[in-house]
Amino acid sequence: MSERLRPLGLIGGMSWHSTATYYRRVNERVAQARGAHASARISLQSLDFSEVRACQVADDYARSGRMLAEAGTACEAGGAEVLAICTNLMHRNYDDLVAAVRTPVLHIADAVAAACLREGRTRVGLLGTRPVMELDFYATRLAAYGLEVVTPDLEDRVEVDRVVFEEITRGVFRESSRDRYVDIMRGLASRGADVVALACTEIGLLVPPGAAPLPVLDTALVHADALADLALDPALPLPLPQALPRVPA
């Protein structure tokens, strides 16, 4: 393995609570692998989530796309050789970011799919904000790897989304919300899910793996680990936006 660390670019602040998870996880992995005082080379652009949230509420993803593109360009200027959006929902703007930069961008759903395949999972329960659960930009990405996606019913989707934006993205973690999430996970398991993807990067802060009724993939940790692998081994191939697998019909 090369001694050189590949520089990373993180686009975070959506919310800062999960961005801290990314920063900590990547640096823990680098320190574990390299020892002594080793830490990751990271360019971080932390956005004001109130501005991003305003775009989400207004369905103004053109504006948020420009915000992420500007942040990605800044990370690129800071020397980053691979970029990441540190949130699931804002991968709605993945294509806008890819179009604005020359640097490869590691899609969070690609990291999640790779983790599922490594663990032999085939049917993924998706737990995240309503757009992540209801629109096709995320599920289609997973399906490209041959994975089936299961989502909660409407009432549960509404409650999961409410907890995300009224509580956990504000640093509020309630036991009652944890219990409700666990019940929703049980429902996903009863419908055949063999793993739950915590497809909001703050959910892992609310529901630890030991509290879940079936195996979980914390997308923040999965994404951060994939980034750490790329940082630690510059010989690893960088992600290509168009390199999705072709699954036979």
PDB file of C-alpha atoms in Angstrom:
ATOM      1  CA  MET A   1       0.000   0.000   0.000  1.00  0.00           C
ATOM      2  CA  SER A   2       1.304   3.443  -0.897  1.00  0.00           C
ATOM      3  CA  GLU A   3       2.298   5.796   1.915  1.00  0.00           C
ATOM      4  CA  ARG A   4       0.564   8.620   0.109  1.00  0.00           C
ATOM      5  CA  LEU A   5      -2.931   9.510   1.279  1.00  0.00           C
ATOM      6  CA  ARG A   6      -5.402  10.420  -1.438  1.00  0.00           C
ATOM      7  CA  PRO A   7      -7.060  13.767  -0.551  1.00  0.00           C
ATOM      8  CA  LEU A   8     -10.810  13.696  -0.037  1.00  0.00           C
ATOM      9  CA  GLY A   9     -13.431  16.395  -0.506  1.00  0.00           C
ATOM     10  CA  LEU A  10     -16.503  16.298   1.747  1.00  0.00           C
ATOM     11  CA  ILE A  11     -19.617  18.363   1.075  1.00  0.00           C
ATOM     12  CA  GLY A  12     -21.385  18.416   4.409  1.00  0.00           C
ATOM     13  CA  GLY A  13     -23.396  20.485   6.831  1.00  0.00           C
ATOM     14  CA  MET A  14     -26.615  18.657   5.866  1.00  0.00           C
ATOM     15  CA  SER A  15     -26.714  18.322   8.828  1.00  0.00           C
ATOM     16  CA  TRP A  16     -23.453  19.006  10.632  1.00  0.00           C
ATOM     17  CA  HIS A  17     -24.248  16.195  13.101  1.00  0.00           C
ATOM     18  CA  SER A  18     -23.744  13.494  10.480  1.00  0.00           C
ATOM     19  CA  THR A  19     -20.871  15.378   8.837  1.00  0.00           C
ATOM     20  CA  ALA A  20     -19.046  15.047  12.161  1.00  0.00           C
ATOM     21  CA  THR A  21     -19.625  11.291  11.891  1.00  0.00           C
ATOM     22  CA  TYR A  22     -17.957  11.257   8.474  1.00  0.00           C
ATOM     23  CA  TYR A  23     -14.983  13.292   9.650  1.00  0.00           C
ATOM     24  CA  ARG A  24     -14.494  11.136  12.734  1.00  0.00           C
ATOM     25  CA  ARG A  25     -14.917   7.811  10.922  1.00  0.00           C
ATOM     26  CA  VAL A  26     -12.532   8.595   8.071  1.00  0.00           C
ATOM     27  CA  ASN A  27      -9.866   9.848  10.474  1.00  0.00           C
ATOM     28  CA  GLU A  28     -10.314   6.861  12.790  1.00  0.00           C
ATOM     29  CA  ARG A  29      -9.795   4.519   9.844  1.00  0.00           C
ATOM     30  CA  VAL A  30      -6.673   6.373   8.706  1.00  0.00           C
ATOM     31  CA  ALA A  31      -5.230   6.491  12.221  1.00  0.00           C
ATOM     32  CA  GLN A  32      -5.892   2.782  12.674  1.00  0.00           C
ATOM     33  CA  ALA A  33      -4.220   1.906   9.384  1.00  0.00           C
ATOM     34  CA  ARG A  34      -1.236   4.263   9.571  1.00  0.00           C
ATOM     35  CA  GLY A  35      -0.744   4.698  13.316  1.00  0.00           C
ATOM     36  CA  ALA A  36       1.094   7.440  15.187  1.00  0.00           C
ATOM     37  CA  HIS A  37      -0.327  10.883  14.314  1.00  0.00           C
ATOM     38  CA  ALA A  38      -1.780   9.933  10.930  1.00  0.00           C
ATOM     39  CA  SER A  39      -4.971  11.679   9.856  1.00  0.00           C
ATOM     40  CA  ALA A  40      -6.858  12.076   6.603  1.00  0.00           C
ATOM     41  CA  ARG A  41      -6.299  14.836   4.080  1.00  0.00           C
ATOM     42  CA  ILE A  42      -9.753  16.403   3.807  1.00  0.00           C
ATOM     43  CA  SER A  43     -11.165  19.493   2.138  1.00  0.00           C
ATOM     44  CA  LEU A  44     -14.514  20.166   3.812  1.00  0.00           C
ATOM     45  CA  GLN A  45     -17.235  22.458   2.545  1.00  0.00           C
ATOM     46  CA  SER A  46     -19.896  22.653   5.247  1.00  0.00           C
ATOM     47  CA  LEU A  47     -23.061  24.255   3.906  1.00  0.00           C
ATOM     48  CA  ASP A  48     -25.660  26.178   5.918  1.00  0.00           C
ATOM     49  CA  PHE A  49     -28.369  23.554   6.252  1.00  0.00           C
ATOM     50  CA  SER A  50     -31.059  26.188   6.720  1.00  0.00           C
ATOM     51  CA  GLU A  51     -30.415  27.312   3.136  1.00  0.00           C
ATOM     52  CA  VAL A  52     -30.390  23.749   1.824  1.00  0.00           C
ATOM     53  CA  ARG A  53     -33.545  22.905   3.753  1.00  0.00           C
ATOM     54  CA  ALA A  54     -35.288  25.931   2.257  1.00  0.00           C
ATOM     55  CA  CYS A  55     -34.502  24.510  -1.192  1.00  0.00           C
ATOM     56  CA  GLN A  56     -35.909  21.129  -0.189  1.00  0.00           C
ATOM     57  CA  VAL A  57     -39.140  22.600   1.149  1.00  0.00           C
ATOM     58  CA  ALA A  58     -39.569  24.766  -1.960  1.00  0.00           C
ATOM     59  CA  ASP A  59     -38.630  21.857  -4.255  1.00  0.00           C
ATOM     60  CA  ASP A  60     -35.956  24.168  -5.660  1.00  0.00           C
ATOM     61  CA  TYR A  61     -33.341  21.583  -6.518  1.00  0.00           C
ATOM     62  CA  ALA A  62     -31.963  23.789  -9.254  1.00  0.00           C
ATOM     63  CA  ARG A  63     -30.740  26.209  -6.588  1.00  0.00           C
ATOM     64  CA  SER A  64     -29.419  23.488  -4.292  1.00  0.00           C
ATOM     65  CA  GLY A  65     -27.649  21.946  -7.289  1.00  0.00           C
ATOM     66  CA  ARG A  66     -25.787  25.201  -7.792  1.00  0.00           C
ATOM     67  CA  MET A  67     -24.875  25.249  -4.099  1.00  0.00           C
ATOM     68  CA  LEU A  68     -23.440  21.749  -4.206  1.00  0.00           C
ATOM     69  CA  ALA A  69     -21.632  22.460  -7.467  1.00  0.00           C
ATOM     70  CA  GLU A  70     -19.984  25.518  -5.908  1.00  0.00           C
ATOM     71  CA  ALA A  71     -18.990  23.505  -2.838  1.00  0.00           C
ATOM     72  CA  GLY A  72     -17.589  20.694  -4.973  1.00  0.00           C
ATOM     73  CA  THR A  73     -15.558  23.152  -7.023  1.00  0.00           C
ATOM     74  CA  ALA A  74     -14.106  24.559  -3.797  1.00  0.00           C
ATOM     75  CA  CYS A  75     -13.137  21.078  -2.597  1.00  0.00           C
ATOM     76  CA  GLU A  76     -11.564  20.409  -5.972  1.00  0.00           C
ATOM     77  CA  ALA A  77      -9.581  23.639  -5.739  1.00  0.00           C
ATOM     78  CA  GLY A  78      -8.414  22.484  -2.305  1.00  0.00           C
ATOM     79  CA  GLY A  79      -6.778  19.427  -3.859  1.00  0.00           C
ATOM     80  CA  ALA A  80      -9.455  16.773  -3.383  1.00  0.00           C
ATOM     81  CA  GLU A  81      -9.116  13.788  -5.700  1.00  0.00           C
ATOM     82  CA  VAL A  82     -12.490  12.228  -4.864  1.00  0.00           C
ATOM     83  CA  LEU A  83     -15.642  13.968  -3.636  1.00  0.00           C
ATOM     84  CA  ALA A  84     -18.621  12.908  -1.553  1.00  0.00           C
ATOM     85  CA  ILE A  85     -21.991  14.420  -0.662  1.00  0.00           C
ATOM     86  CA  CYS A  86     -22.401  13.631   3.046  1.00  0.00           C
ATOM     87  CA  THR A  87     -26.160  13.095   2.931  1.00  0.00           C
ATOM     88  CA  ASN A  88     -28.545  10.747   1.136  1.00  0.00           C
ATOM     89  CA  LEU A  89     -31.291  13.159   0.093  1.00  0.00           C
ATOM     90  CA  MET A  90     -28.989  15.644  -1.593  1.00  0.00           C
ATOM     91  CA  HIS A  91     -27.892  12.962  -4.014  1.00  0.00           C
ATOM     92  CA  ARG A  92     -30.865  14.300  -5.943  1.00  0.00           C
ATOM     93  CA  ASN A  93     -28.224  16.808  -7.056  1.00  0.00           C
ATOM     94  CA  TYR A  94     -25.556  14.207  -7.769  1.00  0.00           C
ATOM     95  CA  ASP A  95     -25.708  14.809 -11.524  1.00  0.00           C
ATOM     96  CA  ASP A  96     -25.419  18.583 -11.008  1.00  0.00           C
ATOM     97  CA  LEU A  97     -22.254  18.093  -8.982  1.00  0.00           C
ATOM     98  CA  VAL A  98     -20.762  15.617 -11.440  1.00  0.00           C
ATOM     99  CA  ALA A  99     -21.388  18.052 -14.302  1.00  0.00           C
ATOM    100  CA  ALA A 100     -19.628  20.885 -12.448  1.00  0.00           C
ATOM    101  CA  VAL A 101     -16.371  19.164 -11.458  1.00  0.00           C
ATOM    102  CA  ARG A 102     -13.601  17.100 -13.000  1.00  0.00           C
ATOM    103  CA  THR A 103     -13.090  15.123  -9.788  1.00  0.00           C
ATOM    104  CA  PRO A 104     -14.879  11.768  -9.382  1.00  0.00           C
ATOM    105  CA  VAL A 105     -17.799  11.698  -6.932  1.00  0.00           C
ATOM    106  CA  LEU A 106     -18.534   8.586  -4.869  1.00  0.00           C
ATOM    107  CA  HIS A 107     -22.309   8.076  -4.820  1.00  0.00           C
ATOM    108  CA  ILE A 108     -23.579   6.984  -1.403  1.00  0.00           C
ATOM    109  CA  ALA A 109     -25.957   4.400  -2.885  1.00  0.00           C
ATOM    110  CA  ASP A 110     -23.044   2.752  -4.723  1.00  0.00           C
ATOM    111  CA  ALA A 111     -21.250   2.323  -1.391  1.00  0.00           C
ATOM    112  CA  VAL A 112     -24.433   0.954   0.191  1.00  0.00           C
ATOM    113  CA  ALA A 113     -24.992  -1.479  -2.678  1.00  0.00           C
ATOM    114  CA  ALA A 114     -21.406  -2.723  -2.467  1.00  0.00           C
ATOM    115  CA  ALA A 115     -21.838  -3.349   1.276  1.00  0.00           C
ATOM    116  CA  CYS A 116     -25.093  -5.253   0.653  1.00  0.00           C
ATOM    117  CA  LEU A 117     -23.453  -7.473  -1.935  1.00  0.00           C
ATOM    118  CA  ARG A 118     -20.451  -8.166   0.305  1.00  0.00           C
ATOM    119  CA  GLU A 119     -22.819  -9.314   3.054  1.00  0.00           C
ATOM    120  CA  GLY A 120     -25.031 -11.364   0.730  1.00  0.00           C
ATOM    121  CA  ARG A 121     -28.072  -9.106   1.202  1.00  0.00           C
ATOM    122  CA  THR A 122     -30.620  -8.906  -1.590  1.00  0.00           C
ATOM    123  CA  ARG A 123     -33.719  -7.148  -0.205  1.00  0.00           C
ATOM    124  CA  VAL A 124     -33.065  -3.729   1.302  1.00  0.00           C
ATOM    125  CA  GLY A 125     -35.444  -1.917   3.621  1.00  0.00           C
ATOM    126  CA  LEU A 126     -35.058   1.783   2.939  1.00  0.00           C
ATOM    127  CA  LEU A 127     -35.433   4.163   5.863  1.00  0.00           C
ATOM    128  CA  GLY A 128     -34.864   7.843   5.149  1.00  0.00           C
ATOM    129  CA  THR A 129     -36.570  11.074   4.207  1.00  0.00           C
ATOM    130  CA  ARG A 130     -39.704  10.865   2.085  1.00  0.00           C
ATOM    131  CA  PRO A 131     -37.963  11.789  -1.191  1.00  0.00           C
ATOM    132  CA  VAL A 132     -35.361   9.066  -0.624  1.00  0.00           C
ATOM    133  CA  MET A 133     -38.079   6.502   0.087  1.00  0.00           C
ATOM    134  CA  GLU A 134     -40.600   7.675  -2.506  1.00  0.00           C
ATOM    135  CA  LEU A 135     -38.684   8.968  -5.537  1.00  0.00           C
ATOM    136  CA  ASP A 136     -36.633   6.809  -7.871  1.00  0.00           C
ATOM    137  CA  PHE A 137     -33.223   8.518  -7.771  1.00  0.00           C
ATOM    138  CA  TYR A 138     -32.042   6.318  -4.889  1.00  0.00           C
ATOM    139  CA  ALA A 139     -33.962   3.051  -5.308  1.00  0.00           C
ATOM    140  CA  THR A 140     -33.086   2.898  -9.008  1.00  0.00           C
ATOM    141  CA  ARG A 141     -29.406   3.192  -8.127  1.00  0.00           C
ATOM    142  CA  LEU A 142     -29.706   0.219  -5.766  1.00  0.00           C
ATOM    143  CA  ALA A 143     -31.783  -1.743  -8.274  1.00  0.00           C
ATOM    144  CA  ALA A 144     -28.982  -1.381 -10.816  1.00  0.00           C
ATOM    145  CA  TYR A 145     -26.992  -3.762  -8.609  1.00  0.00           C
ATOM    146  CA  GLY A 146     -29.798  -6.322  -8.570  1.00  0.00           C
ATOM    147  CA  LEU A 147     -31.109  -5.308  -5.150  1.00  0.00           C
ATOM    148  CA  GLU A 148     -34.808  -5.202  -4.276  1.00  0.00           C
ATOM    149  CA  VAL A 149     -36.030  -2.225  -2.247  1.00  0.00           C
ATOM    150  CA  VAL A 150     -38.756  -2.281   0.416  1.00  0.00           C
ATOM    151  CA  THR A 151     -40.158   0.929   1.903  1.00  0.00           C
ATOM    152  CA  PRO A 152     -42.525   1.573   4.827  1.00  0.00           C
ATOM    153  CA  ASP A 153     -46.185   2.403   4.255  1.00  0.00           C
ATOM    154  CA  LEU A 154     -47.279   6.025   3.885  1.00  0.00           C
ATOM    155  CA  GLU A 155     -48.054   6.664   7.558  1.00  0.00           C
ATOM    156  CA  ASP A 156     -44.659   5.362   8.601  1.00  0.00           C
ATOM    157  CA  ARG A 157     -42.865   7.266   5.846  1.00  0.00           C
ATOM    158  CA  VAL A 158     -44.459  10.483   7.075  1.00  0.00           C
ATOM    159  CA  GLU A 159     -43.342   9.778  10.647  1.00  0.00           C
ATOM    160  CA  VAL A 160     -39.784   8.844   9.667  1.00  0.00           C
ATOM    161  CA  ASP A 161     -39.506  12.070   7.683  1.00  0.00           C
ATOM    162  CA  ARG A 162     -40.954  14.148  10.539  1.00  0.00           C
ATOM    163  CA  VAL A 163     -38.443  12.784  13.025  1.00  0.00           C
ATOM    164  CA  VAL A 164     -35.576  13.497  10.638  1.00  0.00           C
ATOM    165  CA  PHE A 165     -36.390  17.159  10.147  1.00  0.00           C
ATOM    166  CA  GLU A 166     -38.017  18.047  13.461  1.00  0.00           C
ATOM    167  CA  GLU A 167     -35.608  16.134  15.667  1.00  0.00           C
ATOM    168  CA  ILE A 168     -32.433  14.362  14.631  1.00  0.00           C
ATOM    169  CA  THR A 169     -31.090  16.921  12.145  1.00  0.00           C
ATOM    170  CA  ARG A 170     -31.427  19.394  15.030  1.00  0.00           C
ATOM    171  CA  GLY A 171     -29.513  17.151  17.418  1.00  0.00           C
ATOM    172  CA  VAL A 172     -32.641  15.936  19.262  1.00  0.00           C
ATOM    173  CA  PHE A 173     -32.741  12.186  19.982  1.00  0.00           C
ATOM    174  CA  ARG A 174     -35.893  10.924  21.707  1.00  0.00           C
ATOM    175  CA  GLU A 175     -36.428   7.420  23.037  1.00  0.00           C
ATOM    176  CA  SER A 176     -40.017   7.473  21.774  1.00  0.00           C
ATOM    177  CA  SER A 177     -38.779   8.174  18.232  1.00  0.00           C
ATOM    178  CA  ARG A 178     -36.196   5.412  18.527  1.00  0.00           C
ATOM    179  CA  ASP A 179     -38.923   2.987  19.556  1.00  0.00           C
ATOM    180  CA  ARG A 180     -41.104   4.031  16.626  1.00  0.00           C
ATOM    181  CA  TYR A 181     -38.233   3.567  14.179  1.00  0.00           C
ATOM    182  CA  VAL A 182     -37.569   0.093  15.581  1.00  0.00           C
ATOM    183  CA  ASP A 183     -41.252  -0.805  15.085  1.00  0.00           C
ATOM    184  CA  ILE A 184     -41.058   0.410  11.485  1.00  0.00           C
ATOM    185  CA  MET A 185     -37.962  -1.720  10.956  1.00  0.00           C
ATOM    186  CA  ARG A 186     -39.888  -4.740  12.243  1.00  0.00           C
ATOM    187  CA  GLY A 187     -42.492  -4.016   9.603  1.00  0.00           C
ATOM    188  CA  LEU A 188     -39.816  -3.971   6.909  1.00  0.00           C
ATOM    189  CA  ALA A 189     -38.467  -7.291   8.169  1.00  0.00           C
ATOM    190  CA  SER A 190     -41.967  -8.809   8.061  1.00  0.00           C
ATOM    191  CA  ARG A 191     -42.155  -7.820   4.385  1.00  0.00           C
ATOM    192  CA  GLY A 192     -38.950  -9.648   3.550  1.00  0.00           C
ATOM    193  CA  ALA A 193     -36.190  -7.089   4.066  1.00  0.00           C
ATOM    194  CA  ASP A 194     -32.961  -8.841   5.064  1.00  0.00           C
ATOM    195  CA  VAL A 195     -31.173  -5.576   5.894  1.00  0.00           C
ATOM    196  CA  VAL A 196     -32.197  -1.986   6.592  1.00  0.00           C
ATOM    197  CA  ALA A 197     -30.280   0.869   5.019  1.00  0.00           C
ATOM    198  CA  LEU A 198     -30.408   3.864   7.344  1.00  0.00           C
ATOM    199  CA  ALA A 199     -30.717   6.123   4.324  1.00  0.00           C
ATOM    200  CA  CYS A 200     -30.558   9.353   6.261  1.00  0.00           C
ATOM    201  CA  THR A 201     -27.076   9.921   7.607  1.00  0.00           C
ATOM    202  CA  GLU A 202     -28.382  10.959  11.053  1.00  0.00           C
ATOM    203  CA  ILE A 203     -30.530   7.881  11.747  1.00  0.00           C
ATOM    204  CA  GLY A 204     -27.549   5.917  13.012  1.00  0.00           C
ATOM    205  CA  LEU A 205     -27.214   8.517  15.764  1.00  0.00           C
ATOM    206  CA  LEU A 206     -30.755   7.677  16.885  1.00  0.00           C
ATOM    207  CA  VAL A 207     -30.882   3.896  16.414  1.00  0.00           C
ATOM    208  CA  PRO A 208     -27.679   2.015  17.299  1.00  0.00           C
ATOM    209  CA  PRO A 209     -27.185  -1.357  15.560  1.00  0.00           C
ATOM    210  CA  GLY A 210     -27.917  -3.281  18.761  1.00  0.00           C
ATOM    211  CA  ALA A 211     -31.383  -1.739  18.990  1.00  0.00           C
ATOM    212  CA  ALA A 212     -32.448  -2.766  15.487  1.00  0.00           C
ATOM    213  CA  PRO A 213     -34.496  -5.934  14.938  1.00  0.00           C
ATOM    214  CA  LEU A 214     -32.526  -6.927  11.810  1.00  0.00           C
ATOM    215  CA  PRO A 215     -29.100  -6.123  10.335  1.00  0.00           C
ATOM    216  CA  VAL A 216     -28.551  -2.464   9.481  1.00  0.00           C
ATOM    217  CA  LEU A 217     -26.272  -0.509   7.198  1.00  0.00           C
ATOM    218  CA  ASP A 218     -25.591   2.956   8.569  1.00  0.00           C
ATOM    219  CA  THR A 219     -25.122   4.822   5.292  1.00  0.00           C
ATOM    220  CA  ALA A 220     -22.911   7.486   6.885  1.00  0.00           C
ATOM    221  CA  LEU A 221     -20.466   4.847   8.119  1.00  0.00           C
ATOM    222  CA  VAL A 222     -20.642   2.770   4.934  1.00  0.00           C
ATOM    223  CA  HIS A 223     -19.957   5.844   2.784  1.00  0.00           C
ATOM    224  CA  ALA A 224     -17.176   7.068   5.083  1.00  0.00           C
ATOM    225  CA  ASP A 225     -15.519   3.638   5.078  1.00  0.00           C
ATOM    226  CA  ALA A 226     -15.532   3.545   1.265  1.00  0.00           C
ATOM    227  CA  LEU A 227     -13.955   6.999   1.245  1.00  0.00           C
ATOM    228  CA  ALA A 228     -11.341   5.904   3.784  1.00  0.00           C
ATOM    229  CA  ASP A 229     -10.459   2.936   1.571  1.00  0.00           C
ATOM    230  CA  LEU A 230      -9.913   5.301  -1.367  1.00  0.00           C
ATOM    231  CA  ALA A 231      -7.829   7.636   0.792  1.00  0.00           C
ATOM    232  CA  LEU A 232      -5.624   4.856   2.163  1.00  0.00           C
ATOM    233  CA  ASP A 233      -4.948   3.160  -1.162  1.00  0.00           C
ATOM    234  CA  PRO A 234      -4.444   5.562  -4.083  1.00  0.00           C
ATOM    235  CA  ALA A 235      -4.096   2.513  -6.346  1.00  0.00           C
ATOM    236  CA  LEU A 236      -7.813   1.764  -5.925  1.00  0.00           C
ATOM    237  CA  PRO A 237      -9.816   2.843  -8.988  1.00  0.00           C
ATOM    238  CA  LEU A 238     -11.807   6.025  -8.606  1.00  0.00           C
ATOM    239  CA  PRO A 239     -15.606   5.946  -9.099  1.00  0.00           C
ATOM    240  CA  LEU A 240     -16.981   6.795 -12.511  1.00  0.00           C
ATOM    241  CA  PRO A 241     -20.474   8.365 -12.633  1.00  0.00           C
ATOM    242  CA  GLN A 242     -21.519   6.332 -15.640  1.00  0.00           C
ATOM    243  CA  ALA A 243     -20.146   3.032 -14.305  1.00  0.00           C
ATOM    244  CA  LEU A 244     -23.375   1.437 -13.115  1.00  0.00           C
ATOM    245  CA  PRO A 245     -23.697  -2.322 -13.564  1.00  0.00           C
ATOM    246  CA  ARG A 246     -26.006  -3.641 -16.226  1.00  0.00           C
ATOM    247  CA  VAL A 247     -28.412  -6.111 -14.631  1.00  0.00           C
ATOM    248  CA  PRO A 248     -29.948  -8.606 -17.088  1.00  0.00           C
ATOM    249  CA  ALA A 249     -33.678  -8.181 -17.607  1.00  0.00           C
TER     250      ALA A 249
END
